Short mmCIF file of C-alpha atoms and ligand atoms in Angstrom, two decimals:
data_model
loop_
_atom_site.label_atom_id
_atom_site.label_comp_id
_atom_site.label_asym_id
_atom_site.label_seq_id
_atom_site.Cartn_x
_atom_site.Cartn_y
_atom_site.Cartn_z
CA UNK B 12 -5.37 36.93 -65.57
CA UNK B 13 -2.66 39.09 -66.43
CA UNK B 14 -0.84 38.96 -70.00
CA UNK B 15 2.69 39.55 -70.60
CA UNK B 16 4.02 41.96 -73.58
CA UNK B 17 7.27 43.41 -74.17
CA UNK B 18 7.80 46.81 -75.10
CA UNK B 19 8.42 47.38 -78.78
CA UNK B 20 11.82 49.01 -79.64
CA UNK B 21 9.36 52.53 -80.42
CA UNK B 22 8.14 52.05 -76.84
CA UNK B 23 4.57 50.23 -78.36
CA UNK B 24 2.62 47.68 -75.99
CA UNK B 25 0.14 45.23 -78.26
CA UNK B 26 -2.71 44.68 -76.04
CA UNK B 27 -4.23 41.48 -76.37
CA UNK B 28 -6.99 40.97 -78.83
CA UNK B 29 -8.83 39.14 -76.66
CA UNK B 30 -8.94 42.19 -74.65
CA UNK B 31 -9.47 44.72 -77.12
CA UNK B 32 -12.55 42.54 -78.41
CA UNK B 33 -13.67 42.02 -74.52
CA UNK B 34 -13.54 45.74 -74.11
CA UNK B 35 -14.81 46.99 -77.65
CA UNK B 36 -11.62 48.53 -78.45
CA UNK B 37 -10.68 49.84 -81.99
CA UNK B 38 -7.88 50.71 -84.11
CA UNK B 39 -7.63 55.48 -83.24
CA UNK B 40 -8.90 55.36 -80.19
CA UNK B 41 -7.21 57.71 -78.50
CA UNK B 42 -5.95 56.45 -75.07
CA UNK B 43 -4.45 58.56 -71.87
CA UNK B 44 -1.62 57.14 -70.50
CA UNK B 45 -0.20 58.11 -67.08
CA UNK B 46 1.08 55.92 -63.93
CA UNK B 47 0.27 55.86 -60.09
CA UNK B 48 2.51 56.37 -56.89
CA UNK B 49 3.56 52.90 -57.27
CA UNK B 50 4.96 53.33 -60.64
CA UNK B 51 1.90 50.95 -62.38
CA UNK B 52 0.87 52.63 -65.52
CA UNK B 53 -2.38 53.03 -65.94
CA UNK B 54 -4.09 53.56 -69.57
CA UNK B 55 -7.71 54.95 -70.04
CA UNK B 56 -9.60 55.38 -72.65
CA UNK B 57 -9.99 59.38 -73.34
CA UNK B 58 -12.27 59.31 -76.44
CA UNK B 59 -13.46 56.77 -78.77
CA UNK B 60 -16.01 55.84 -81.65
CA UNK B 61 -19.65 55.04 -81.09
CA UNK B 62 -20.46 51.02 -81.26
CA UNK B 63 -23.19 51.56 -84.50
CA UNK B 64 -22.42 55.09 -86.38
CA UNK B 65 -18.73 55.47 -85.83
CA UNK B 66 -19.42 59.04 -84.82
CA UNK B 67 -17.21 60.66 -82.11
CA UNK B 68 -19.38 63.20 -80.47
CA UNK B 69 -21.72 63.31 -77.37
CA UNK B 70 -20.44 59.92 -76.13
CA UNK B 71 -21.44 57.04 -73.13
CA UNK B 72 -19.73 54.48 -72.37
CA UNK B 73 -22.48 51.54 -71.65
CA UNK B 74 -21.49 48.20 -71.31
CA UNK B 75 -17.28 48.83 -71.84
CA UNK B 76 -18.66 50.30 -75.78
CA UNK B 77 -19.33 53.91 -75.94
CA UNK B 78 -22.66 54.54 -78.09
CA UNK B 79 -23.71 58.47 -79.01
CA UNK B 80 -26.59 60.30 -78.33
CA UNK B 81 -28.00 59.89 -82.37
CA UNK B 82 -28.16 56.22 -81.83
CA UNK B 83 -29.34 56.39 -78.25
CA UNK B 84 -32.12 58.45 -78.91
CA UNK B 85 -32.89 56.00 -82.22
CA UNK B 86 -32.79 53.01 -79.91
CA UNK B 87 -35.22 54.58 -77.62
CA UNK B 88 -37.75 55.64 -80.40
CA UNK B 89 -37.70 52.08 -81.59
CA UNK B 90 -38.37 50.76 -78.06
CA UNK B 91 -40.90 52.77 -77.56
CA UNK B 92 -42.80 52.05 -81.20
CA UNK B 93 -42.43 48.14 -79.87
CA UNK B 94 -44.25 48.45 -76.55
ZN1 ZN P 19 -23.96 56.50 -83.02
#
């Protein structure tokens, strides 16, 4: 389903917070912004905040949430103490 926004007077587009909670997104991430052939402009997320520590270095995106390599190798050491 698409949504419908108009573009604020200083060129701003709300996206839907029903989207931002879908996709994990968060108030400074930063976002690239460019458009195809067909003039559709396309927005991608170019660096963000891990889901648990906030950090913002050595990122994955998993799931739509990015999660850093701290809390990644925590989760494994705590699967691995459960098996
Ligand atoms: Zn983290």
């Amino acid at each position: 389903m698409l949504n419908q926004k108009k573009i604020s007077r200083a060129g701003g587009v709300t996206i839907p917070a029903h989207l931002r909670r879908e996709l994990g997104l968060e108030a400074g991430e930063v976002m690239d912004i460019g458009y195809t052939d067909k003039g559709d402009i396309v927005l991608h997320r170019a660096r963000g905040f891990c889901l648990f520590c906030k950090s913002d270095h050595d990122l994955i995106m998993y799931e739509g949430r990015f999660v850093c390599s701290t809390c990644i190798n925590r989760m494994k050491k705590e699967a691995e103490q459960h098996v």
